[in-house]
Coordinates of C-alpha atoms in Angstrom, one line a residue:
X263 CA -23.3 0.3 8.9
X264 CA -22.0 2.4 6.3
X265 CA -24.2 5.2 5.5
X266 CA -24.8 6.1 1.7
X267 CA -27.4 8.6 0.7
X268 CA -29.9 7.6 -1.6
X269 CA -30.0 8.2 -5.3
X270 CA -33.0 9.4 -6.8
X271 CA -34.2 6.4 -9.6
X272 CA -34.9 9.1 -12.1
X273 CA -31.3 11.2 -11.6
X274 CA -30.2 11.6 -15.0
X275 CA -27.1 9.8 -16.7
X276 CA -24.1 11.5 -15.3
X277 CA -21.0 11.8 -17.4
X278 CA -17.9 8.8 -17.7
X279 CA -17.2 8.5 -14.3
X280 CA -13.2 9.1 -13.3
X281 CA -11.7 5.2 -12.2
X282 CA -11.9 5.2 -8.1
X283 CA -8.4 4.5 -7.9
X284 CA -8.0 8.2 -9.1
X285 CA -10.2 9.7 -7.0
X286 CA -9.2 10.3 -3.1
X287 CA -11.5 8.3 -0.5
X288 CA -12.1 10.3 2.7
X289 CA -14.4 8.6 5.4
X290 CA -16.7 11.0 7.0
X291 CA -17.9 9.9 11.0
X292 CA -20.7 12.3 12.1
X293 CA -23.6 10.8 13.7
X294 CA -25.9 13.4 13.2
X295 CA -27.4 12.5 9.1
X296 CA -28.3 16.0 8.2
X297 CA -24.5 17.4 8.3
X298 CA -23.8 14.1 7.3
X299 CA -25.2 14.7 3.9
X300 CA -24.1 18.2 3.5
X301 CA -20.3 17.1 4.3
X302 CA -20.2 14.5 2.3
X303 CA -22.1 16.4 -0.3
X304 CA -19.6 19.1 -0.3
X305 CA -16.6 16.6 -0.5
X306 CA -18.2 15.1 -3.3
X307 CA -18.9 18.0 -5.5
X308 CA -15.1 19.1 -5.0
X309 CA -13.7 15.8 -6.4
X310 CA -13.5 13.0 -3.9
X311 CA -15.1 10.2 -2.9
X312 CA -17.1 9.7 0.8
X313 CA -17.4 6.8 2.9
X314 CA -19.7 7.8 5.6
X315 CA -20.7 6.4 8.7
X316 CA -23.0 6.9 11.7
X317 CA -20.7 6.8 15.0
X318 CA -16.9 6.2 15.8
X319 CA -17.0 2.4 15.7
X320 CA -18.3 2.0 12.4
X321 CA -16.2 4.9 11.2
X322 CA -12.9 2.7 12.7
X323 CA -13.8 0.1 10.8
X324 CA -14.6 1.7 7.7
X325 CA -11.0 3.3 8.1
X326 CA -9.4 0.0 8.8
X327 CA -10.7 -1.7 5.5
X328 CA -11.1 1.0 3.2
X329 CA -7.5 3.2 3.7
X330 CA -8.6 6.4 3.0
X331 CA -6.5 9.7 2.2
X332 CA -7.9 11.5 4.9
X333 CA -10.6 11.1 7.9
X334 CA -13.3 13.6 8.7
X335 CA -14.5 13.0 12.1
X336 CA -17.0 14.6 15.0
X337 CA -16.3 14.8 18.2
X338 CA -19.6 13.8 20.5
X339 CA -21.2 10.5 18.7
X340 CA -22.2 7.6 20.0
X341 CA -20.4 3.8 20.7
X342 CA -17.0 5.8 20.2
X343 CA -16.6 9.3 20.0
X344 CA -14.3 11.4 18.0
X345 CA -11.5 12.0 20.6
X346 CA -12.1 8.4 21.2
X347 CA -11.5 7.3 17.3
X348 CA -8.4 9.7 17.0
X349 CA -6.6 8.4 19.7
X350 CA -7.2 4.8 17.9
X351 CA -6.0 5.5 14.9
X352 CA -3.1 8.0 16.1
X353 CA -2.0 4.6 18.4
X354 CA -1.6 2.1 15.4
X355 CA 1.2 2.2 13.5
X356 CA -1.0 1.4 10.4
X357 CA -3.4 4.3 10.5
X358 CA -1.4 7.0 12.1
X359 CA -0.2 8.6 9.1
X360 CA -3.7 9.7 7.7
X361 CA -4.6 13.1 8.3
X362 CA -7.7 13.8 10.8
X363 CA -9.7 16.9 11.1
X364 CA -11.8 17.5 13.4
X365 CA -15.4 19.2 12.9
X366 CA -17.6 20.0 16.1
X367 CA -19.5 22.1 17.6
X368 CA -18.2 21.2 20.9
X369 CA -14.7 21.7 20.2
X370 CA -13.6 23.9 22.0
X371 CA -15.7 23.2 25.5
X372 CA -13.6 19.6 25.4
X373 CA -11.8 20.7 28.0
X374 CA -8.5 18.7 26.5
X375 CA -7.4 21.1 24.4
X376 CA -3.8 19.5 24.5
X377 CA -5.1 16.3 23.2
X378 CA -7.5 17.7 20.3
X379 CA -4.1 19.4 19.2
X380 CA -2.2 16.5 19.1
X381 CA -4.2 14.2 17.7
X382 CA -6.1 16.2 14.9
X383 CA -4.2 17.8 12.1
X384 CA -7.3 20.1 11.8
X385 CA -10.1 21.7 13.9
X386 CA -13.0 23.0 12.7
X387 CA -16.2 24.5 14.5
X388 CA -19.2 23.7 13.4
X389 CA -21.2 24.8 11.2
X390 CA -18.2 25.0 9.4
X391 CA -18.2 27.0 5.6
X392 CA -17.7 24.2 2.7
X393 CA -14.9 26.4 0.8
X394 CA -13.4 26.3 4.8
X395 CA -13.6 22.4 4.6
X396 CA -12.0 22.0 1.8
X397 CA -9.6 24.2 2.2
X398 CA -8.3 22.5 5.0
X399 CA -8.6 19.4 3.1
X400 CA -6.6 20.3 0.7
X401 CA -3.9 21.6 2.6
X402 CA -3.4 18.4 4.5
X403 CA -3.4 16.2 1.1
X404 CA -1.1 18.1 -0.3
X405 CA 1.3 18.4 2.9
X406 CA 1.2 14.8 2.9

């Protein structure tokens, strides 16, 4: 299941919203809903548009229908972690080109450093700053 926070019924009229074609989709895979929110909050509020979802298997999924610009991903989640999810996507030829970045806690106790390197073009320890985030995100878009 694809996660989508709710929207208050009484949230006022927002402006013309830009077409979605415009606006890059990132999928966010972090199993824990608080940061969850807050990512995808943060992404939001700097231009893009979030898919979220709750652990790697939905977040492969989600990738595999939705093509995004760019994957956000954790590493310890249930049903598939993030390691786990990078080295699916890194393996088929029709996913391998969009940029990962990593964002854990637990990051650097992996103990495969050598992998996380090669498979992410980003690593990020938790909690991680938003102007950090999307910073790196940035970057990667725009060296892509």
């Amino acid at each position: 299941m694809i996660y989508r926070p709710p929207i208050p019924n009484d949230a006022p009229a927002a402006h013309a919203a830009p077409d979605e074609a415009d606006t890059p989709l990132i999928v966010l895979v972090e199993d824990h809903e608080e940061t969850r929110y807050v990512i995808q909050a943060v992404l939001e509020q700097s231009g893009f548009r979030v898919e979220a979802a709750s652990n790697g298997r939905e977040g492969l999924d989600a990738i595999r229908e939705l093509e995004p610009v760019l994957v956000i991903t954790d590493l310890m989640m249930p049903v598939l972690d993030g390691l786990q999810l990078a080295r699916a996507l890194t393996d088929d030829t029709g996913t391998r080109a969009i940029p990962l970045i990593l964002v854990s806690a637990h990051a650097s106790d992996a103990g495969e450093d050598r992998d996380l390197e090669a498979r992410f073009d980003a690593v990020l320890r938790k909690p991680v700053r938003p102007a950090r985030l999307i910073e790196a995100v940035r970057d990667l878009l725009s060296s892509s």
